[in-house]
Short mmCIF file of C-alpha atoms in Angstrom, two decimals:
data_model
loop_
_atom_site.label_atom_id
_atom_site.label_comp_id
_atom_site.label_asym_id
_atom_site.label_seq_id
_atom_site.Cartn_x
_atom_site.Cartn_y
_atom_site.Cartn_z
CA UNK A 1 -4.12 25.65 40.16
CA UNK A 2 -6.56 23.00 38.85
CA UNK A 3 -7.78 22.25 35.52
CA UNK A 4 -11.34 23.60 36.21
CA UNK A 5 -12.51 26.72 34.38
CA UNK A 6 -16.22 26.37 34.57
CA UNK A 7 -18.75 26.24 37.30
CA UNK A 8 -19.65 22.51 36.69
CA UNK A 9 -19.54 19.59 39.15
CA UNK A 10 -16.24 17.87 39.43
CA UNK A 11 -16.09 14.70 37.37
CA UNK A 12 -12.36 13.57 37.57
CA UNK A 13 -10.07 13.98 40.54
CA UNK A 14 -6.50 12.68 40.28
CA UNK A 15 -4.46 12.90 43.35
CA UNK A 16 -0.59 11.97 43.66
CA UNK A 17 -0.75 9.76 40.73
CA UNK A 18 2.46 7.75 39.87
CA UNK A 19 2.91 5.25 37.21
CA UNK A 20 5.58 2.79 36.43
CA UNK A 21 6.15 0.57 33.54
CA UNK A 22 8.37 -2.40 33.95
CA UNK A 23 9.77 -0.78 37.13
CA UNK A 24 10.65 2.27 35.21
CA UNK A 25 8.84 5.52 36.53
CA UNK A 26 6.86 7.21 33.62
CA UNK A 27 4.84 9.69 35.69
CA UNK A 28 5.16 11.10 38.98
CA UNK A 29 2.76 12.77 41.35
CA UNK A 30 0.09 13.85 38.78
CA UNK A 31 -2.62 15.98 40.26
CA UNK A 32 -5.55 17.30 38.25
CA UNK A 33 -9.36 17.84 38.34
CA UNK A 34 -11.81 18.24 35.54
CA UNK A 35 -15.30 19.61 35.61
CA UNK A 36 -18.45 18.48 33.80
CA UNK A 37 -18.48 19.29 30.08
CA UNK A 38 -14.84 20.58 29.94
CA UNK A 39 -12.39 19.16 27.53
CA UNK A 40 -8.93 18.90 29.14
CA UNK A 41 -6.21 18.80 26.57
CA UNK A 42 -2.93 17.37 27.60
CA UNK A 43 -0.10 18.37 25.43
CA UNK A 44 3.18 16.50 25.49
CA UNK A 45 5.78 15.27 22.96
CA UNK A 46 5.83 11.53 21.80
CA UNK A 47 7.02 9.22 24.56
CA UNK A 48 6.29 11.41 27.40
CA UNK A 49 3.56 9.27 28.99
CA UNK A 50 0.25 10.70 27.47
CA UNK A 51 -1.10 7.32 26.41
CA UNK A 52 0.15 5.94 29.82
CA UNK A 53 -1.83 8.50 31.66
CA UNK A 54 -4.98 8.10 29.81
CA UNK A 55 -4.75 4.24 30.19
CA UNK A 56 -4.48 4.56 33.93
CA UNK A 57 -7.44 7.06 33.86
CA UNK A 58 -9.31 4.44 31.94
CA UNK A 59 -8.44 1.65 34.48
CA UNK A 60 -6.41 -0.27 31.87
CA UNK A 61 -3.28 0.20 33.92
CA UNK A 62 -2.75 0.09 37.57
CA UNK A 63 -0.95 3.17 39.09
CA UNK A 64 2.00 2.56 41.32
CA UNK A 65 0.63 5.30 43.72
CA UNK A 66 -2.15 7.92 43.87
CA UNK A 67 -5.90 7.76 43.31
CA UNK A 68 -8.30 8.28 40.19
CA UNK A 69 -11.78 9.21 41.18
CA UNK A 70 -14.45 9.64 38.54
CA UNK A 71 -17.65 11.03 40.19
CA UNK A 72 -21.38 11.34 39.30
CA UNK A 73 -24.22 8.98 38.39
CA UNK A 74 -23.90 7.21 34.98
CA UNK A 75 -26.27 5.47 32.60
CA UNK A 76 -23.31 4.31 30.63
CA UNK A 77 -19.85 3.37 31.41
CA UNK A 78 -17.69 5.39 33.84
CA UNK A 79 -15.14 6.12 31.21
CA UNK A 80 -14.46 5.29 27.88
CA UNK A 81 -11.07 4.97 25.77
CA UNK A 82 -10.79 5.97 22.26
CA UNK A 83 -7.59 5.99 20.24
CA UNK A 84 -6.45 5.85 16.52
CA UNK A 85 -7.84 2.46 16.14
CA UNK A 86 -11.64 2.67 15.81
CA UNK A 87 -12.28 -0.99 16.89
CA UNK A 88 -15.46 -1.32 14.97
CA UNK A 89 -17.10 -4.74 14.71
CA UNK A 90 -16.96 -5.99 11.13
CA UNK A 91 -19.80 -8.26 11.58
CA UNK A 92 -22.20 -5.34 12.18
CA UNK A 93 -23.31 -2.69 9.71
CA UNK A 94 -22.67 0.94 10.35
CA UNK A 95 -26.08 1.51 12.08
CA UNK A 96 -25.66 -1.52 14.54
CA UNK A 97 -22.06 -0.27 15.41
CA UNK A 98 -23.19 3.04 16.34
CA UNK A 99 -26.15 1.48 18.34
CA UNK A 100 -23.96 -1.06 19.93
CA UNK A 101 -24.16 0.32 23.59
CA UNK A 102 -27.93 1.09 23.29
CA UNK A 103 -28.45 -2.39 22.22
CA UNK A 104 -26.59 -3.77 25.22
CA UNK A 105 -28.62 -1.56 27.39
CA UNK A 106 -31.86 -2.84 25.73
CA UNK A 107 -32.98 0.47 24.70
CA UNK A 108 -36.34 0.65 22.87
CA UNK A 109 -36.17 0.44 19.21
CA UNK A 110 -37.81 3.82 18.38
CA UNK A 111 -35.34 5.51 20.69
CA UNK A 112 -32.45 3.67 19.14
CA UNK A 113 -33.48 4.80 15.80
CA UNK A 114 -33.89 8.27 16.81
CA UNK A 115 -30.64 8.81 18.74
CA UNK A 116 -28.45 6.90 16.24
CA UNK A 117 -30.22 8.57 13.13
CA UNK A 118 -29.48 12.03 14.79
CA UNK A 119 -25.89 11.38 15.37
CA UNK A 120 -25.16 9.78 12.16
CA UNK A 121 -26.71 12.75 10.31
CA UNK A 122 -24.66 15.03 12.42
CA UNK A 123 -21.61 13.26 11.32
CA UNK A 124 -22.43 12.75 7.82
CA UNK A 125 -22.87 9.22 7.77
CA UNK A 126 -26.65 9.01 7.40
CA UNK A 127 -26.10 7.48 3.86
CA UNK A 128 -23.84 4.76 4.84
CA UNK A 129 -26.20 3.25 7.47
CA UNK A 130 -26.45 -0.11 5.72
CA UNK A 131 -22.81 -0.47 4.75
CA UNK A 132 -20.25 -2.86 6.24
CA UNK A 133 -17.54 -1.35 8.12
CA UNK A 134 -14.84 -2.36 5.97
CA UNK A 135 -16.42 -0.35 3.11
CA UNK A 136 -15.85 3.00 5.04
CA UNK A 137 -12.79 5.32 4.80
CA UNK A 138 -10.50 5.89 7.78
CA UNK A 139 -12.03 9.07 8.68
CA UNK A 140 -15.74 7.73 8.54
CA UNK A 141 -14.61 4.80 10.56
CA UNK A 142 -13.22 7.34 13.17
CA UNK A 143 -16.58 9.21 13.20
CA UNK A 144 -18.48 6.11 13.64
CA UNK A 145 -16.37 5.17 16.57
CA UNK A 146 -17.05 8.53 18.03
CA UNK A 147 -20.79 8.22 17.41
CA UNK A 148 -20.71 4.79 19.26
CA UNK A 149 -18.90 6.42 22.09
CA UNK A 150 -21.23 9.27 22.49
CA UNK A 151 -24.26 7.03 22.52
CA UNK A 152 -22.59 5.10 25.23
CA UNK A 153 -23.03 8.23 27.49
CA UNK A 154 -19.67 7.59 29.46
CA UNK A 155 -19.00 9.88 32.47
CA UNK A 156 -15.72 10.62 31.03
CA UNK A 157 -14.37 10.23 27.53
CA UNK A 158 -10.60 9.59 27.05
CA UNK A 159 -9.29 10.32 23.61
CA UNK A 160 -5.68 9.36 22.80
CA UNK A 161 -4.74 11.12 19.69
CA UNK A 162 -7.66 9.59 17.74
CA UNK A 163 -7.25 11.83 14.74
CA UNK A 164 -3.43 11.39 14.32
CA UNK A 165 -3.65 8.88 11.57
CA UNK A 166 -5.98 10.90 9.43
CA UNK A 167 -5.05 13.25 6.50
CA UNK A 168 -5.12 17.08 7.33
CA UNK A 169 -8.48 17.87 5.86
CA UNK A 170 -10.20 14.96 7.51
CA UNK A 171 -8.57 15.72 10.83
CA UNK A 172 -10.22 19.23 10.68
CA UNK A 173 -13.54 17.77 9.97
CA UNK A 174 -13.05 15.50 12.84
CA UNK A 175 -12.02 18.21 15.09
CA UNK A 176 -15.12 20.43 14.20
CA UNK A 177 -17.37 17.38 14.58
CA UNK A 178 -15.94 16.49 17.99
CA UNK A 179 -16.17 20.12 19.45
CA UNK A 180 -19.76 20.54 18.00
CA UNK A 181 -20.92 17.24 19.61
CA UNK A 182 -18.98 17.72 22.89
CA UNK A 183 -20.70 21.04 23.30
CA UNK A 184 -24.06 19.67 22.31
CA UNK A 185 -24.06 16.56 24.59
CA UNK A 186 -21.88 18.31 27.60
CA UNK A 187 -19.14 15.67 27.27
CA UNK A 188 -16.52 15.51 29.84
CA UNK A 189 -13.30 14.77 27.98
CA UNK A 190 -9.63 14.14 28.40
CA UNK A 191 -7.80 14.65 25.04
CA UNK A 192 -4.19 13.96 24.60
CA UNK A 193 -2.27 15.24 21.67
CA UNK A 194 1.28 16.53 20.60
CA UNK A 195 -0.39 18.79 18.10
CA UNK A 196 -0.32 22.24 19.40
CA UNK A 197 -3.09 23.59 16.99
CA UNK A 198 -5.21 20.68 17.86
CA UNK A 199 -4.85 21.41 21.50
CA UNK A 200 -5.92 25.10 20.91
CA UNK A 201 -8.79 24.06 18.83
CA UNK A 202 -10.29 21.56 21.08
CA UNK A 203 -9.37 22.46 24.59
CA UNK A 204 -11.31 24.45 27.20
CA UNK A 205 -8.75 23.68 30.01
CA UNK A 206 -5.08 22.81 29.30
CA UNK A 207 -2.42 20.70 30.76
CA UNK A 208 1.03 19.53 29.86
CA UNK A 209 3.25 16.51 30.51
CA UNK A 210 7.00 17.14 30.76
CA UNK A 211 9.74 15.23 32.55
CA UNK A 212 7.39 12.83 34.04
CA UNK A 213 5.41 15.47 35.64
CA UNK A 214 2.11 17.30 35.04
CA UNK A 215 1.57 21.01 34.76
CA UNK A 216 -1.79 22.48 34.35
CA UNK A 217 -2.75 26.03 33.26
CA UNK A 218 -5.57 28.24 34.74
CA UNK A 219 -6.73 29.60 31.21
CA UNK A 220 -5.85 29.42 27.60
CA UNK A 221 -3.85 32.57 27.85
CA UNK A 222 -1.45 31.14 30.33
CA UNK A 223 -1.14 28.03 28.06
CA UNK A 224 -0.37 30.06 24.96
CA UNK A 225 2.04 32.25 27.13
CA UNK A 226 4.18 29.60 28.42
CA UNK A 227 7.35 29.42 26.17
CA UNK A 228 7.90 25.71 26.87
CA UNK A 229 4.55 24.65 25.29
CA UNK A 230 5.72 25.95 21.75
CA UNK A 231 2.33 27.32 21.33
CA UNK A 232 3.53 30.83 20.71
CA UNK A 233 6.30 29.66 18.48
CA UNK A 234 4.01 27.70 16.22
CA UNK A 235 1.40 30.50 15.99
CA UNK A 236 4.10 33.00 14.87
CA UNK A 237 5.38 30.49 12.41
CA UNK A 238 1.81 30.19 10.81
CA UNK A 239 1.42 33.87 11.02
CA UNK A 240 4.60 34.26 9.17
CA UNK A 241 3.68 31.82 6.43
CA UNK A 242 0.34 33.53 6.01
CA UNK A 243 1.59 37.06 5.58
CA UNK A 244 4.36 35.69 3.27
CA UNK A 245 1.65 34.29 0.99
CA UNK B 1 11.95 -13.56 -33.57
CA UNK B 2 13.97 -15.16 -30.98
CA UNK B 3 11.93 -13.65 -28.01
CA UNK B 4 8.83 -14.69 -29.83
CA UNK B 5 9.86 -18.38 -30.28
CA UNK B 6 11.02 -18.49 -26.72
CA UNK B 7 7.74 -17.22 -25.32
CA UNK B 8 5.74 -19.77 -27.54
CA UNK B 9 8.20 -22.38 -26.29
CA UNK B 10 7.61 -21.18 -22.68
CA UNK B 11 3.73 -21.47 -23.28
CA UNK B 12 4.00 -24.85 -24.60
CA UNK B 13 6.19 -26.03 -21.75
CA UNK B 14 3.79 -24.62 -19.33
CA UNK B 15 0.81 -26.29 -20.93
CA UNK B 16 2.70 -29.51 -21.06
CA UNK B 17 3.58 -29.19 -17.18
CA UNK B 18 0.09 -28.50 -16.34
CA UNK B 19 -1.24 -31.21 -18.31
CA UNK B 20 1.01 -33.68 -16.76
CA UNK B 21 0.28 -32.56 -13.37
CA UNK B 22 -3.54 -32.72 -14.09
CA UNK B 23 -3.22 -36.23 -15.56
CA UNK B 24 -1.12 -37.26 -12.54
CA UNK B 25 -3.59 -35.88 -10.00
CA UNK B 26 -6.72 -37.19 -11.94
CA UNK B 27 -5.22 -40.50 -13.03
CA UNK B 28 -5.57 -42.35 -9.79
CA UNK B 29 -9.22 -41.48 -9.56
CA UNK B 30 -9.91 -42.64 -13.02
CA UNK B 31 -8.24 -45.95 -12.27
CA UNK B 32 -10.39 -46.29 -9.23
CA UNK B 33 -13.53 -45.63 -11.14
CA UNK B 34 -12.52 -48.08 -13.69
CA UNK B 35 -11.71 -50.64 -11.00
CA UNK B 36 -14.93 -49.95 -9.15
CA UNK B 37 -17.03 -50.59 -11.98
CA UNK B 38 -15.65 -53.85 -13.27
CA UNK B 39 -15.84 -57.46 -11.96
CA UNK B 40 -14.32 -60.79 -12.97
CA UNK B 41 -11.09 -59.00 -13.62
CA UNK B 42 -8.57 -61.86 -13.89
CA UNK B 43 -4.80 -61.35 -13.82
CA UNK B 44 -3.14 -60.39 -16.10
CA UNK B 45 -6.13 -58.77 -17.99
CA UNK B 46 -5.88 -55.09 -18.47
CA UNK B 47 -9.71 -54.73 -18.65
CA UNK B 48 -12.46 -56.61 -16.47
CA UNK B 49 -14.47 -59.13 -17.96
CA UNK B 50 -17.74 -57.20 -17.34
CA UNK B 51 -18.61 -53.73 -16.47
CA UNK B 52 -21.23 -53.60 -13.74
CA UNK B 53 -22.12 -51.84 -10.54
CA UNK B 54 -22.04 -54.89 -8.29
CA UNK B 55 -19.17 -53.26 -6.18
CA UNK B 56 -21.20 -50.07 -5.80
CA UNK B 57 -24.38 -51.93 -4.66
CA UNK B 58 -22.43 -53.69 -2.01
CA UNK B 59 -20.69 -50.39 -1.01
CA UNK B 60 -23.92 -48.90 0.22
CA UNK B 61 -25.38 -51.82 1.77
CA UNK B 62 -24.69 -54.52 4.33
CA UNK B 63 -21.65 -54.13 6.61
CA UNK B 64 -20.07 -51.75 4.25
CA UNK B 65 -22.93 -49.36 4.33
CA UNK B 66 -23.30 -49.61 8.01
CA UNK B 67 -19.57 -48.91 8.62
CA UNK B 68 -19.88 -45.84 6.44
CA UNK B 69 -22.78 -44.50 8.33
CA UNK B 70 -21.07 -45.25 11.71
CA UNK B 71 -17.75 -43.73 10.51
CA UNK B 72 -19.69 -40.60 9.36
CA UNK B 73 -21.49 -40.36 12.72
CA UNK B 74 -18.14 -40.69 14.52
CA UNK B 75 -16.49 -38.13 12.44
CA UNK B 76 -19.35 -35.87 12.96
CA UNK B 77 -19.15 -36.07 16.78
CA UNK B 78 -15.37 -35.76 16.65
CA UNK B 79 -15.59 -32.66 14.60
CA UNK B 80 -18.08 -30.98 16.74
CA UNK B 81 -16.54 -31.85 20.07
CA UNK B 82 -12.79 -31.00 18.89
CA UNK B 83 -14.01 -27.71 17.39
CA UNK B 84 -15.89 -26.61 20.49
CA UNK B 85 -13.19 -27.88 23.01
CA UNK B 86 -10.42 -26.38 20.85
CA UNK B 87 -12.19 -23.00 20.75
CA UNK B 88 -12.54 -23.14 24.49
CA UNK B 89 -9.08 -24.01 25.16
CA UNK B 90 -7.54 -21.54 22.87
CA UNK B 91 -9.22 -18.96 24.75
CA UNK B 92 -7.79 -20.10 28.05
CA UNK B 93 -4.37 -20.32 26.40
CA UNK B 94 -4.71 -16.84 25.08
CA UNK B 95 -5.73 -15.48 28.53
CA UNK B 96 -3.07 -17.37 30.48
CA UNK B 97 -0.26 -16.45 27.94
CA UNK B 98 1.60 -19.27 29.33
CA UNK B 99 4.35 -20.77 27.17
CA UNK B 100 4.04 -24.08 29.14
CA UNK B 101 0.39 -24.34 28.37
CA UNK B 102 1.27 -23.92 24.59
CA UNK B 103 3.65 -26.93 24.91
CA UNK B 104 0.95 -29.04 26.37
CA UNK B 105 -1.35 -28.18 23.57
CA UNK B 106 1.32 -29.29 20.84
CA UNK B 107 2.21 -32.49 22.58
CA UNK B 108 -0.64 -34.72 20.84
CA UNK B 109 0.51 -33.22 17.58
CA UNK B 110 4.17 -34.40 18.20
CA UNK B 111 3.39 -38.14 18.48
CA UNK B 112 2.06 -40.68 16.08
CA UNK B 113 -1.45 -41.37 17.00
CA UNK B 114 -1.27 -45.15 16.50
CA UNK B 115 1.97 -45.40 18.50
CA UNK B 116 0.42 -43.44 21.37
CA UNK B 117 -2.67 -45.44 21.35
CA UNK B 118 -0.58 -48.60 21.30
CA UNK B 119 1.26 -47.57 24.43
CA UNK B 120 -1.98 -46.58 26.14
CA UNK B 121 -3.88 -49.64 25.08
CA UNK B 122 -3.38 -51.55 28.27
CA UNK B 123 -4.74 -48.73 30.24
CA UNK B 124 -7.56 -48.22 28.05
CA UNK B 125 -8.39 -51.95 28.19
CA UNK B 126 -8.47 -51.86 31.93
CA UNK B 127 -10.87 -48.74 31.95
CA UNK B 128 -12.91 -50.54 29.37
CA UNK B 129 -12.48 -48.05 26.71
CA UNK B 130 -10.69 -50.30 24.40
CA UNK B 131 -12.75 -52.01 21.73
CA UNK B 132 -15.36 -49.50 21.98
CA UNK B 133 -16.78 -46.57 19.97
CA UNK B 134 -16.37 -44.17 23.02
CA UNK B 135 -12.87 -45.05 23.39
CA UNK B 136 -12.11 -44.41 19.69
CA UNK B 137 -14.18 -41.21 19.88
CA UNK B 138 -12.27 -39.94 22.97
CA UNK B 139 -8.77 -40.66 21.57
CA UNK B 140 -9.56 -39.18 18.29
CA UNK B 141 -10.98 -36.21 19.95
CA UNK B 142 -7.60 -35.51 21.67
CA UNK B 143 -5.97 -35.04 18.45
CA UNK B 144 -8.71 -33.18 16.87
CA UNK B 145 -8.95 -30.73 19.80
CA UNK B 146 -5.20 -30.30 19.91
CA UNK B 147 -5.32 -29.16 16.29
CA UNK B 148 -8.43 -27.19 16.73
CA UNK B 149 -6.73 -25.31 19.79
CA UNK B 150 -3.68 -24.53 17.84
CA UNK B 151 -5.67 -23.40 14.96
CA UNK B 152 -7.80 -20.76 16.87
CA UNK B 153 -5.19 -19.60 18.93
CA UNK B 154 -3.22 -18.51 15.94
CA UNK B 155 -6.31 -16.13 14.96
CA UNK B 156 -6.08 -14.05 18.13
CA UNK B 157 -4.78 -10.52 17.42
CA UNK B 158 -4.06 -7.69 20.05
CA UNK B 159 -7.03 -5.94 18.66
CA UNK B 160 -9.36 -8.93 19.83
CA UNK B 161 -8.52 -8.17 23.55
CA UNK B 162 -9.12 -4.54 23.17
CA UNK B 163 -12.48 -5.27 21.52
CA UNK B 164 -13.44 -7.53 24.41
CA UNK B 165 -12.40 -4.77 26.80
CA UNK B 166 -14.63 -2.33 24.82
CA UNK B 167 -17.50 -4.66 24.82
CA UNK B 168 -17.21 -5.10 28.72
CA UNK B 169 -16.70 -1.30 29.15
CA UNK B 170 -20.00 -0.65 27.13
CA UNK B 171 -21.97 -3.07 29.43
CA UNK B 172 -21.42 -6.40 27.88
CA UNK B 173 -21.17 -9.72 29.68
CA UNK B 174 -19.59 -12.87 28.38
CA UNK B 175 -22.32 -13.55 26.12
CA UNK B 176 -21.74 -10.35 24.40
CA UNK B 177 -18.05 -10.92 24.25
CA UNK B 178 -18.61 -14.36 22.59
CA UNK B 179 -21.22 -13.09 20.32
CA UNK B 180 -19.39 -9.86 19.17
CA UNK B 181 -15.56 -10.65 19.35
CA UNK B 182 -14.79 -14.41 19.79
CA UNK B 183 -17.14 -15.93 17.26
CA UNK B 184 -16.82 -13.40 14.68
CA UNK B 185 -12.96 -13.58 14.93
CA UNK B 186 -13.07 -17.36 14.11
CA UNK B 187 -16.32 -17.39 11.90
CA UNK B 188 -13.98 -17.96 8.77
CA UNK B 189 -12.13 -20.69 10.44
CA UNK B 190 -15.05 -22.71 11.94
CA UNK B 191 -16.00 -24.56 8.78
CA UNK B 192 -12.26 -25.38 8.01
CA UNK B 193 -11.75 -26.65 11.50
CA UNK B 194 -14.85 -28.82 11.45
CA UNK B 195 -13.91 -30.05 7.96
CA UNK B 196 -10.33 -30.95 8.90
CA UNK B 197 -11.21 -32.73 12.32
CA UNK B 198 -13.96 -34.49 10.65
CA UNK B 199 -11.45 -35.72 7.88
CA UNK B 200 -8.89 -36.70 10.65
CA UNK B 201 -11.55 -39.31 12.09
CA UNK B 202 -13.13 -40.32 8.84
CA UNK B 203 -9.78 -41.35 7.32
CA UNK B 204 -8.13 -42.59 10.30
CA UNK B 205 -6.87 -46.23 10.40
CA UNK B 206 -4.17 -46.55 12.90
CA UNK B 207 -5.96 -45.14 16.00
CA UNK B 208 -9.25 -46.92 15.23
CA UNK B 209 -7.46 -50.16 14.61
CA UNK B 210 -5.52 -50.02 17.96
CA UNK B 211 -8.29 -48.66 20.14
CA UNK B 212 -11.29 -50.16 18.40
CA UNK B 213 -9.56 -53.60 18.63
CA UNK B 214 -11.33 -54.68 15.36
CA UNK B 215 -14.81 -54.15 16.98
CA UNK B 216 -15.07 -50.56 15.66
CA UNK B 217 -15.92 -50.79 11.97
CA UNK B 218 -15.59 -47.76 9.91
CA UNK B 219 -15.28 -47.40 6.22
CA UNK B 220 -11.51 -46.88 6.26
CA UNK B 221 -11.28 -50.18 8.36
CA UNK B 222 -13.50 -52.01 5.76
CA UNK B 223 -11.37 -50.61 3.04
CA UNK B 224 -8.15 -52.31 4.40
CA UNK B 225 -9.97 -55.58 5.09
CA UNK B 226 -11.05 -55.62 1.39
CA UNK B 227 -7.47 -54.94 0.28
CA UNK B 228 -6.35 -57.98 2.31
CA UNK B 229 -9.10 -60.06 1.14
CA UNK B 230 -8.22 -59.21 -2.47
CA UNK B 231 -11.44 -57.60 -3.46
CA UNK B 232 -10.12 -55.10 -5.72
CA UNK B 233 -13.36 -53.75 -7.05
CA UNK B 234 -14.96 -53.41 -3.56
CA UNK B 235 -11.87 -51.62 -2.33
CA UNK B 236 -11.84 -49.21 -5.27
CA UNK B 237 -15.49 -48.42 -4.49
CA UNK B 238 -14.73 -47.88 -0.81
CA UNK B 239 -11.95 -45.63 -1.57
CA UNK B 240 -13.96 -43.38 -3.89
CA UNK B 241 -16.53 -43.34 -1.33
CA UNK B 242 -14.06 -42.17 1.41
CA UNK B 243 -13.20 -39.21 -0.87
CA UNK B 244 -16.94 -38.16 -1.08
CA UNK B 245 -17.29 -35.99 2.04
CA UNK B 246 -14.04 -34.27 1.42
CA UNK B 247 -15.16 -33.37 -1.90
CA UNK B 248 -18.43 -32.13 -0.84
CA UNK B 249 -16.92 -30.05 2.08
CA UNK B 250 -14.57 -28.53 -0.48
CA UNK B 251 -17.22 -27.64 -2.92
CA UNK B 252 -19.36 -26.04 -0.05
CA UNK B 253 -16.42 -24.05 1.17
CA UNK B 254 -15.76 -22.85 -2.31
CA UNK B 255 -19.38 -21.87 -2.78
CA UNK B 256 -19.54 -20.23 0.67
CA UNK B 257 -16.47 -18.06 -0.43
CA UNK B 258 -17.75 -17.26 -3.83
CA UNK B 259 -21.08 -16.07 -2.22
CA UNK B 260 -19.28 -13.85 0.27
CA UNK B 261 -17.35 -12.26 -2.59
CA UNK B 262 -20.53 -11.71 -4.57
CA UNK B 263 -22.79 -10.36 -1.69
CA UNK B 264 -20.30 -8.29 0.29
CA UNK B 265 -17.43 -7.80 -2.18
CA UNK B 266 -15.07 -8.86 0.47
CA UNK B 267 -12.62 -11.76 0.23
CA UNK B 268 -13.66 -15.27 1.34
CA UNK B 269 -11.22 -17.64 2.84
CA UNK B 270 -10.28 -19.00 -0.49
CA UNK B 271 -10.52 -15.60 -2.23
CA UNK B 272 -8.21 -14.03 0.24
CA UNK B 273 -5.68 -16.86 -0.42
CA UNK B 274 -6.08 -16.33 -4.03
CA UNK B 275 -5.45 -12.67 -3.85
CA UNK B 276 -2.28 -13.31 -1.99
CA UNK B 277 -1.02 -15.83 -4.36
CA UNK B 278 -1.62 -13.50 -7.33
CA UNK B 279 0.20 -10.77 -5.66
CA UNK B 280 3.23 -13.18 -5.23
#
């Protein structure tokens, strides 16, 4: 089985990927594929190698074996890696941070204003355009980083638990924003998390890292039904709490 | 009642202490101003015969004035070159991550400049750098560059590398990396580095004496000559003149920081330091 549920072109193909850090094997023989506009959620416990996998897909780590292929033509970068640290530029205001990739590509000013304005409005940042980055809250910074990533038009977006450091309410908002914008802009994303609810909320295809290996699921039902994911357990727990109230 | 008298006593004690420290800090400058404004001051008189501005007139003219301008030009050149080279070297150091490279950078700071210059004087004379402005500039720049490189290297954070990667991933080249990562990271330190390396040159005596061989005349060199010649008033005026660039630079740095606080609400360099001290 492969992580392809839709009929879109294949964007990501990973074959026989093995990763070692300091001579220690982290991941062995990972195989996955991802179609266009899909969001692959990779679930795993802390320390199982989720971030390592993502960094390898981003080209930040060299694998010990195997291949990673990202296909398709790109206007922007082939892949873009996002994690909990927004990495915003403090000398630029909110607008210029969002427009960063467009400015590097020398996009026409009118188009920059239109695209940036649209996304800032969608993410609720339209009133903050002239502010400095240090004046934003944690959630606002994450939203801005996400806007910047979208405007960069990467072929593949790699998200490493970007909402983990946010409070519950802000995290829910960010998940809703991500889902909406990913659908709207047909983003192809690999999203790693250890949060089961986040996985179910955001994913269209699912995979799990366990014991250094990777297992993918054909559909959401299969993912939920697998007792090793802990999804059914958690859903039952929340159901129990809700009925108790 | 007892606690009230203890706190009053504490306040008075603190005031006395602050006043003493203030007087001790200010007193040398008061004496220098007094010395520089008098002439015909015979031993063992406590006050000069007349108060005039002769020493100050001479301070800005003739060989003294020329030495001051030349010294200022040398300091500016050393400051700019040391800062630029130091920044470039600190990047190489950060990229290499080599401990040996770090040792090399610290080497000049471990030795006394005057002694090092004395040891190298013979070589410098053979390559015709001794007794020249170029020789003094080069040797001072070695120390300035070492200082600057260590200063800038301390600013690098793990996020700096990640932001550089991000800029390159988004399509930026070296210019974009310098513009959006390197220079913003060191922006607060640039004026400080320029100031410190300029001061290093402006106030230097040992290096300039050894390498300059008496041919390179800066205001510091003139000051020591005046002291040796017994020109107390002239030396006092030269001493005060030596402090002027440092005072101006400190005021400019302070105004810049206060301006940063007012316009952005963020801390300036001194504002940030002040906050940390208050927290302690």
